[in-house]
């Protein structure tokens, strides 16, 4: 895995890479909240959103995190992750708003996709929740190393009055100066982990002893193989006769929508094992486990232009 962009900075400042990344993330959170009318953190219970929320607890300590949380629930999320999400919110005494894709399908505002996956259906509920909540600064856990479109996007990303992202209209970011200005009706997405890698996140989880859903660690479960991915049986997935069920020892690198998120075979049963595994891999977690990103070369960028995370 590559070094993080702040490695040079950390050498000059005397901070370790993780210390520099943490300081940068806290700085981004404080700067953005200072100019926000109503900020919100996207919190799914996945490792990146756990890291962002942990940074927020440090940024605003000893006070409580002064930011609401928002999750777009596809209805196909893993039960273990939803339980972890709710337990975390209760432990920290925060307020969580949940926008449900299922509600939109039930009342006809959205239609099920032929393949049964719902990741792409999250955009409309997300934009409605941002508008209804009056949120003007939306924090997310996206990182540049995940995928090509996310590598292009700035730490502070302007979204127009329709929630859309224009890759040709991005603001320069010089040193640690961030521009969160926007017109009424617009908002900005802010990514405190933008310069982190997957390996940085796992090293931070180890250093801070952060809890995660058990899905991230090796366990035995029923899976079937499709297009090189190991999928879990789910009511939204029609398993073909040529896709036999098998019990394998697997773990998840991401814990998104179960209908398009694959597991990887792995013996990594704890954080140290996962760090060793991630350090040796040459495929990003999205490239390895997300079927929706394989739809086309520009699948993520197309979704982001429409207002996706």
PDB file of C-alpha atoms in Angstrom, residues 6-230:
ATOM      1  CA  UNK A   6       0.901  13.620   4.838  1.00  0.00           C
ATOM      2  CA  UNK A   7       3.974  11.441   5.375  1.00  0.00           C
ATOM      3  CA  UNK A   8       6.329  14.247   4.314  1.00  0.00           C
ATOM      4  CA  UNK A   9       4.515  16.655   6.603  1.00  0.00           C
ATOM      5  CA  UNK A  10       4.766  14.232   9.473  1.00  0.00           C
ATOM      6  CA  UNK A  11       8.503  13.890   9.029  1.00  0.00           C
ATOM      7  CA  UNK A  12       8.942  17.673   9.033  1.00  0.00           C
ATOM      8  CA  UNK A  13       6.672  18.203  12.043  1.00  0.00           C
ATOM      9  CA  UNK A  14       8.057  15.324  14.070  1.00  0.00           C
ATOM     10  CA  UNK A  15       4.604  13.705  14.214  1.00  0.00           C
ATOM     11  CA  UNK A  16       4.068  10.119  13.192  1.00  0.00           C
ATOM     12  CA  UNK A  17       1.959   9.560  10.077  1.00  0.00           C
ATOM     13  CA  UNK A  18      -1.073   8.613  12.179  1.00  0.00           C
ATOM     14  CA  UNK A  19      -0.610  11.608  14.467  1.00  0.00           C
ATOM     15  CA  UNK A  20      -0.411  13.933  11.441  1.00  0.00           C
ATOM     16  CA  UNK A  21      -3.494  12.375   9.838  1.00  0.00           C
ATOM     17  CA  UNK A  22      -5.439  12.627  13.072  1.00  0.00           C
ATOM     18  CA  UNK A  23      -4.415  16.282  13.529  1.00  0.00           C
ATOM     19  CA  UNK A  24      -5.421  17.053   9.950  1.00  0.00           C
ATOM     20  CA  UNK A  25      -8.798  15.316  10.356  1.00  0.00           C
ATOM     21  CA  UNK A  26      -9.549  17.176  13.598  1.00  0.00           C
ATOM     22  CA  UNK A  27      -8.535  20.460  11.961  1.00  0.00           C
ATOM     23  CA  UNK A  28     -10.865  19.824   9.012  1.00  0.00           C
ATOM     24  CA  UNK A  29     -13.782  19.005  11.324  1.00  0.00           C
ATOM     25  CA  UNK A  30     -13.279  22.111  13.452  1.00  0.00           C
ATOM     26  CA  UNK A  31     -12.795  24.432  10.462  1.00  0.00           C
ATOM     27  CA  UNK A  32     -15.908  23.168   8.686  1.00  0.00           C
ATOM     28  CA  UNK A  33     -18.119  23.200  11.797  1.00  0.00           C
ATOM     29  CA  UNK A  34     -16.972  26.754  12.587  1.00  0.00           C
ATOM     30  CA  UNK A  35     -18.532  27.974   9.336  1.00  0.00           C
ATOM     31  CA  UNK A  36     -21.533  25.622   9.267  1.00  0.00           C
ATOM     32  CA  UNK A  37     -25.096  26.570   9.973  1.00  0.00           C
ATOM     33  CA  UNK A  38     -26.171  22.946  10.504  1.00  0.00           C
ATOM     34  CA  UNK A  39     -23.582  20.158  10.004  1.00  0.00           C
ATOM     35  CA  UNK A  40     -24.224  16.424   9.873  1.00  0.00           C
ATOM     36  CA  UNK A  41     -22.020  13.307   9.835  1.00  0.00           C
ATOM     37  CA  UNK A  42     -22.928  10.405   7.543  1.00  0.00           C
ATOM     38  CA  UNK A  43     -22.717   7.409   9.878  1.00  0.00           C
ATOM     39  CA  UNK A  44     -23.336   3.870   8.643  1.00  0.00           C
ATOM     40  CA  UNK A  45     -21.444   1.862  11.268  1.00  0.00           C
ATOM     41  CA  UNK A  46     -18.679   1.046   8.772  1.00  0.00           C
ATOM     42  CA  UNK A  47     -15.019   1.473   9.667  1.00  0.00           C
ATOM     43  CA  UNK A  48     -14.523   4.824   7.912  1.00  0.00           C
ATOM     44  CA  UNK A  49     -17.560   6.459   9.482  1.00  0.00           C
ATOM     45  CA  UNK A  50     -16.454   5.025  12.854  1.00  0.00           C
ATOM     46  CA  UNK A  51     -13.069   6.738  12.362  1.00  0.00           C
ATOM     47  CA  UNK A  52     -14.703  10.061  11.407  1.00  0.00           C
ATOM     48  CA  UNK A  53     -17.015   9.922  14.425  1.00  0.00           C
ATOM     49  CA  UNK A  54     -14.052   9.127  16.688  1.00  0.00           C
ATOM     50  CA  UNK A  55     -12.169  12.145  15.289  1.00  0.00           C
ATOM     51  CA  UNK A  56     -15.243  14.264  16.072  1.00  0.00           C
ATOM     52  CA  UNK A  57     -15.271  13.088  19.686  1.00  0.00           C
ATOM     53  CA  UNK A  58     -11.662  14.285  19.962  1.00  0.00           C
ATOM     54  CA  UNK A  59     -12.247  17.513  18.024  1.00  0.00           C
ATOM     55  CA  UNK A  60     -14.958  18.690  20.384  1.00  0.00           C
ATOM     56  CA  UNK A  61     -13.823  17.079  23.643  1.00  0.00           C
ATOM     57  CA  UNK A  62     -14.629  17.572  26.500  1.00  0.00           C
ATOM     58  CA  UNK A  63     -18.030  18.535  25.104  1.00  0.00           C
ATOM     59  CA  UNK A  64     -20.421  16.181  23.306  1.00  0.00           C
ATOM     60  CA  UNK A  65     -20.123  15.996  19.516  1.00  0.00           C
ATOM     61  CA  UNK A  66     -22.287  18.976  18.374  1.00  0.00           C
ATOM     62  CA  UNK A  67     -23.291  17.326  15.113  1.00  0.00           C
ATOM     63  CA  UNK A  68     -26.258  15.148  14.175  1.00  0.00           C
ATOM     64  CA  UNK A  69     -25.743  11.811  12.412  1.00  0.00           C
ATOM     65  CA  UNK A  70     -27.454  10.660   9.220  1.00  0.00           C
ATOM     66  CA  UNK A  71     -27.689   7.207   7.656  1.00  0.00           C
ATOM     67  CA  UNK A  72     -29.347   6.173   4.410  1.00  0.00           C
ATOM     68  CA  UNK A  73     -30.593   2.647   5.086  1.00  0.00           C
ATOM     69  CA  UNK A  74     -31.051   0.661   1.879  1.00  0.00           C
ATOM     70  CA  UNK A  75     -33.077  -2.012   3.689  1.00  0.00           C
ATOM     71  CA  UNK A  76     -30.423  -4.514   2.602  1.00  0.00           C
ATOM     72  CA  UNK A  77     -27.844  -3.591   5.207  1.00  0.00           C
ATOM     73  CA  UNK A  78     -26.297  -6.314   7.338  1.00  0.00           C
ATOM     74  CA  UNK A  79     -28.252  -6.748  10.594  1.00  0.00           C
ATOM     75  CA  UNK A  80     -25.010  -6.803  12.610  1.00  0.00           C
ATOM     76  CA  UNK A  81     -24.008  -3.404  11.235  1.00  0.00           C
ATOM     77  CA  UNK A  82     -27.378  -1.797  11.984  1.00  0.00           C
ATOM     78  CA  UNK A  83     -27.201  -3.136  15.565  1.00  0.00           C
ATOM     79  CA  UNK A  84     -23.661  -1.762  15.930  1.00  0.00           C
ATOM     80  CA  UNK A  85     -24.774   1.613  14.484  1.00  0.00           C
ATOM     81  CA  UNK A  86     -27.617   1.946  16.980  1.00  0.00           C
ATOM     82  CA  UNK A  87     -25.487   0.844  19.952  1.00  0.00           C
ATOM     83  CA  UNK A  88     -22.804   3.409  19.055  1.00  0.00           C
ATOM     84  CA  UNK A  89     -25.341   6.221  18.762  1.00  0.00           C
ATOM     85  CA  UNK A  90     -26.839   5.320  22.141  1.00  0.00           C
ATOM     86  CA  UNK A  91     -23.409   5.037  23.813  1.00  0.00           C
ATOM     87  CA  UNK A  92     -22.390   8.503  22.657  1.00  0.00           C
ATOM     88  CA  UNK A  93     -25.789  10.064  23.327  1.00  0.00           C
ATOM     89  CA  UNK A  94     -26.110  11.425  19.805  1.00  0.00           C
ATOM     90  CA  UNK A  95     -29.075  12.009  17.517  1.00  0.00           C
ATOM     91  CA  UNK A  96     -29.377   9.825  14.418  1.00  0.00           C
ATOM     92  CA  UNK A  97     -31.675  10.475  11.480  1.00  0.00           C
ATOM     93  CA  UNK A  98     -32.352   7.483   9.228  1.00  0.00           C
ATOM     94  CA  UNK A  99     -33.563   7.911   5.639  1.00  0.00           C
ATOM     95  CA  UNK A 100     -34.996   4.614   4.321  1.00  0.00           C
ATOM     96  CA  UNK A 101     -34.870   3.583   0.682  1.00  0.00           C
ATOM     97  CA  UNK A 102     -37.726   1.171   1.426  1.00  0.00           C
ATOM     98  CA  UNK A 103     -40.066   4.116   2.196  1.00  0.00           C
ATOM     99  CA  UNK A 104     -39.401   5.537  -1.260  1.00  0.00           C
ATOM    100  CA  UNK A 105     -40.063   2.196  -2.932  1.00  0.00           C
ATOM    101  CA  UNK A 106     -43.265   1.677  -0.935  1.00  0.00           C
ATOM    102  CA  UNK A 107     -44.780   5.009  -1.981  1.00  0.00           C
ATOM    103  CA  UNK A 108     -43.600   4.839  -5.613  1.00  0.00           C
ATOM    104  CA  UNK A 109     -40.930   7.530  -5.541  1.00  0.00           C
ATOM    105  CA  UNK A 110     -38.301   4.904  -6.414  1.00  0.00           C
ATOM    106  CA  UNK A 111     -38.439   1.623  -8.283  1.00  0.00           C
ATOM    107  CA  UNK A 112     -36.514  -1.557  -7.480  1.00  0.00           C
ATOM    108  CA  UNK A 113     -33.675  -2.199  -9.908  1.00  0.00           C
ATOM    109  CA  UNK A 114     -33.855  -5.388 -11.991  1.00  0.00           C
ATOM    110  CA  UNK A 115     -30.723  -6.724 -10.292  1.00  0.00           C
ATOM    111  CA  UNK A 116     -32.180  -6.114  -6.810  1.00  0.00           C
ATOM    112  CA  UNK A 117     -29.302  -3.917  -5.637  1.00  0.00           C
ATOM    113  CA  UNK A 118     -30.055  -0.651  -3.919  1.00  0.00           C
ATOM    114  CA  UNK A 119     -26.780   1.264  -3.609  1.00  0.00           C
ATOM    115  CA  UNK A 120     -27.666   3.461  -6.558  1.00  0.00           C
ATOM    116  CA  UNK A 121     -31.083   4.147  -5.024  1.00  0.00           C
ATOM    117  CA  UNK A 122     -29.583   5.923  -2.021  1.00  0.00           C
ATOM    118  CA  UNK A 123     -29.021   9.234  -3.809  1.00  0.00           C
ATOM    119  CA  UNK A 124     -32.612  10.555  -3.760  1.00  0.00           C
ATOM    120  CA  UNK A 125     -33.253   9.748  -0.049  1.00  0.00           C
ATOM    121  CA  UNK A 126     -29.856  11.252   0.796  1.00  0.00           C
ATOM    122  CA  UNK A 127     -30.542  14.522  -1.030  1.00  0.00           C
ATOM    123  CA  UNK A 128     -34.053  14.741   0.440  1.00  0.00           C
ATOM    124  CA  UNK A 129     -32.672  14.153   3.952  1.00  0.00           C
ATOM    125  CA  UNK A 130     -30.041  16.870   3.467  1.00  0.00           C
ATOM    126  CA  UNK A 131     -32.674  19.337   2.227  1.00  0.00           C
ATOM    127  CA  UNK A 132     -35.271  18.403   4.876  1.00  0.00           C
ATOM    128  CA  UNK A 133     -32.683  18.620   7.661  1.00  0.00           C
ATOM    129  CA  UNK A 134     -31.355  21.950   6.422  1.00  0.00           C
ATOM    130  CA  UNK A 135     -27.803  20.544   6.505  1.00  0.00           C
ATOM    131  CA  UNK A 136     -25.207  22.731   4.830  1.00  0.00           C
ATOM    132  CA  UNK A 137     -22.027  20.798   5.745  1.00  0.00           C
ATOM    133  CA  UNK A 138     -22.135  17.009   5.305  1.00  0.00           C
ATOM    134  CA  UNK A 139     -19.166  15.003   6.610  1.00  0.00           C
ATOM    135  CA  UNK A 140     -18.381  11.655   5.012  1.00  0.00           C
ATOM    136  CA  UNK A 141     -15.754   8.939   5.398  1.00  0.00           C
ATOM    137  CA  UNK A 142     -14.678   8.729   1.733  1.00  0.00           C
ATOM    138  CA  UNK A 143     -10.960   8.378   1.032  1.00  0.00           C
ATOM    139  CA  UNK A 144      -8.999   9.159  -2.126  1.00  0.00           C
ATOM    140  CA  UNK A 145      -7.413   5.696  -2.275  1.00  0.00           C
ATOM    141  CA  UNK A 146     -10.775   3.946  -2.606  1.00  0.00           C
ATOM    142  CA  UNK A 147     -11.595   4.651  -6.216  1.00  0.00           C
ATOM    143  CA  UNK A 148     -10.798   6.959  -9.181  1.00  0.00           C
ATOM    144  CA  UNK A 149     -13.657   9.444  -8.747  1.00  0.00           C
ATOM    145  CA  UNK A 150     -12.956   9.786  -5.047  1.00  0.00           C
ATOM    146  CA  UNK A 151      -9.300  10.401  -5.856  1.00  0.00           C
ATOM    147  CA  UNK A 152     -10.352  13.447  -7.876  1.00  0.00           C
ATOM    148  CA  UNK A 153     -12.619  15.002  -5.298  1.00  0.00           C
ATOM    149  CA  UNK A 154     -11.342  17.674  -2.900  1.00  0.00           C
ATOM    150  CA  UNK A 155     -11.512  17.545   0.903  1.00  0.00           C
ATOM    151  CA  UNK A 156     -14.292  20.142   0.659  1.00  0.00           C
ATOM    152  CA  UNK A 157     -16.586  19.378  -2.277  1.00  0.00           C
ATOM    153  CA  UNK A 158     -19.204  21.855  -3.433  1.00  0.00           C
ATOM    154  CA  UNK A 159     -22.616  20.443  -4.332  1.00  0.00           C
ATOM    155  CA  UNK A 160     -25.037  22.595  -6.306  1.00  0.00           C
ATOM    156  CA  UNK A 161     -28.696  23.273  -5.534  1.00  0.00           C
ATOM    157  CA  UNK A 162     -29.532  19.811  -6.907  1.00  0.00           C
ATOM    158  CA  UNK A 163     -26.868  18.094  -4.789  1.00  0.00           C
ATOM    159  CA  UNK A 164     -24.790  17.385  -7.889  1.00  0.00           C
ATOM    160  CA  UNK A 165     -20.975  17.337  -8.097  1.00  0.00           C
ATOM    161  CA  UNK A 166     -19.156  18.892 -11.059  1.00  0.00           C
ATOM    162  CA  UNK A 167     -15.612  17.465 -11.389  1.00  0.00           C
ATOM    163  CA  UNK A 168     -14.715  20.476 -13.599  1.00  0.00           C
ATOM    164  CA  UNK A 169     -15.751  22.979 -10.931  1.00  0.00           C
ATOM    165  CA  UNK A 170     -13.548  22.153  -7.943  1.00  0.00           C
ATOM    166  CA  UNK A 171     -11.861  24.668  -5.701  1.00  0.00           C
ATOM    167  CA  UNK A 172      -8.108  24.740  -5.159  1.00  0.00           C
ATOM    168  CA  UNK A 173      -6.993  23.651  -1.694  1.00  0.00           C
ATOM    169  CA  UNK A 174      -3.729  25.255  -0.667  1.00  0.00           C
ATOM    170  CA  UNK A 175      -1.914  23.898   2.370  1.00  0.00           C
ATOM    171  CA  UNK A 176      -4.581  23.478   5.070  1.00  0.00           C
ATOM    172  CA  UNK A 177      -6.934  26.217   3.857  1.00  0.00           C
ATOM    173  CA  UNK A 178     -10.452  24.968   3.108  1.00  0.00           C
ATOM    174  CA  UNK A 179     -13.233  26.952   1.435  1.00  0.00           C
ATOM    175  CA  UNK A 180     -16.681  25.915   2.680  1.00  0.00           C
ATOM    176  CA  UNK A 181     -18.550  28.907   1.220  1.00  0.00           C
ATOM    177  CA  UNK A 182     -21.690  28.116  -0.715  1.00  0.00           C
ATOM    178  CA  UNK A 183     -24.849  29.842  -1.874  1.00  0.00           C
ATOM    179  CA  UNK A 184     -28.306  29.263  -0.362  1.00  0.00           C
ATOM    180  CA  UNK A 185     -29.583  25.873  -1.479  1.00  0.00           C
ATOM    181  CA  UNK A 186     -26.073  24.521  -2.058  1.00  0.00           C
ATOM    182  CA  UNK A 187     -24.098  22.504   0.472  1.00  0.00           C
ATOM    183  CA  UNK A 188     -20.594  21.104   0.824  1.00  0.00           C
ATOM    184  CA  UNK A 189     -19.477  17.544   1.434  1.00  0.00           C
ATOM    185  CA  UNK A 190     -16.383  17.381   3.677  1.00  0.00           C
ATOM    186  CA  UNK A 191     -14.061  14.368   3.890  1.00  0.00           C
ATOM    187  CA  UNK A 192     -11.716  14.389   6.924  1.00  0.00           C
ATOM    188  CA  UNK A 193     -10.195  11.020   5.867  1.00  0.00           C
ATOM    189  CA  UNK A 194      -9.500  12.094   2.301  1.00  0.00           C
ATOM    190  CA  UNK A 195      -5.729  11.668   2.655  1.00  0.00           C
ATOM    191  CA  UNK A 196      -5.947   8.369   4.594  1.00  0.00           C
ATOM    192  CA  UNK A 197      -5.473   4.936   3.096  1.00  0.00           C
ATOM    193  CA  UNK A 198      -7.318   1.779   4.081  1.00  0.00           C
ATOM    194  CA  UNK A 199      -4.164   0.752   5.930  1.00  0.00           C
ATOM    195  CA  UNK A 200      -4.071   4.068   7.833  1.00  0.00           C
ATOM    196  CA  UNK A 201      -7.664   3.529   8.953  1.00  0.00           C
ATOM    197  CA  UNK A 202      -6.880   0.059  10.269  1.00  0.00           C
ATOM    198  CA  UNK A 203      -3.744   1.248  12.054  1.00  0.00           C
ATOM    199  CA  UNK A 204      -5.816   4.023  13.620  1.00  0.00           C
ATOM    200  CA  UNK A 205      -8.478   1.518  14.690  1.00  0.00           C
ATOM    201  CA  UNK A 206      -5.724  -0.510  16.360  1.00  0.00           C
ATOM    202  CA  UNK A 207      -4.112   2.504  18.032  1.00  0.00           C
ATOM    203  CA  UNK A 208      -7.399   3.891  19.348  1.00  0.00           C
ATOM    204  CA  UNK A 209      -8.840   0.432  20.180  1.00  0.00           C
ATOM    205  CA  UNK A 210     -12.010   1.227  18.221  1.00  0.00           C
ATOM    206  CA  UNK A 211     -14.802  -1.338  18.095  1.00  0.00           C
ATOM    207  CA  UNK A 212     -16.225  -2.449  14.739  1.00  0.00           C
ATOM    208  CA  UNK A 213     -18.967  -4.819  13.582  1.00  0.00           C
ATOM    209  CA  UNK A 214     -17.743  -8.431  13.758  1.00  0.00           C
ATOM    210  CA  UNK A 215     -18.226  -8.787   9.981  1.00  0.00           C
ATOM    211  CA  UNK A 216     -14.845  -7.135   9.468  1.00  0.00           C
ATOM    212  CA  UNK A 217     -13.098 -10.173  10.968  1.00  0.00           C
ATOM    213  CA  UNK A 218     -12.806 -13.761   9.761  1.00  0.00           C
ATOM    214  CA  UNK A 219     -15.818 -15.958  10.408  1.00  0.00           C
ATOM    215  CA  UNK A 220     -17.451 -18.917   8.722  1.00  0.00           C
ATOM    216  CA  UNK A 221     -20.614 -18.220   6.718  1.00  0.00           C
ATOM    217  CA  UNK A 222     -22.612 -19.426   3.727  1.00  0.00           C
ATOM    218  CA  UNK A 223     -21.616 -17.727   0.480  1.00  0.00           C
ATOM    219  CA  UNK A 224     -21.945 -18.246  -3.246  1.00  0.00           C
ATOM    220  CA  UNK A 225     -19.642 -17.027  -5.997  1.00  0.00           C
ATOM    221  CA  UNK A 226     -20.746 -14.585  -8.723  1.00  0.00           C
ATOM    222  CA  UNK A 227     -18.422 -12.718 -11.101  1.00  0.00           C
ATOM    223  CA  UNK A 228     -15.480 -13.440  -8.839  1.00  0.00           C
ATOM    224  CA  UNK A 229     -17.232 -12.132  -5.714  1.00  0.00           C
ATOM    225  CA  UNK A 230     -18.417 -14.068  -2.661  1.00  0.00           C
TER     226      UNK A 230
END
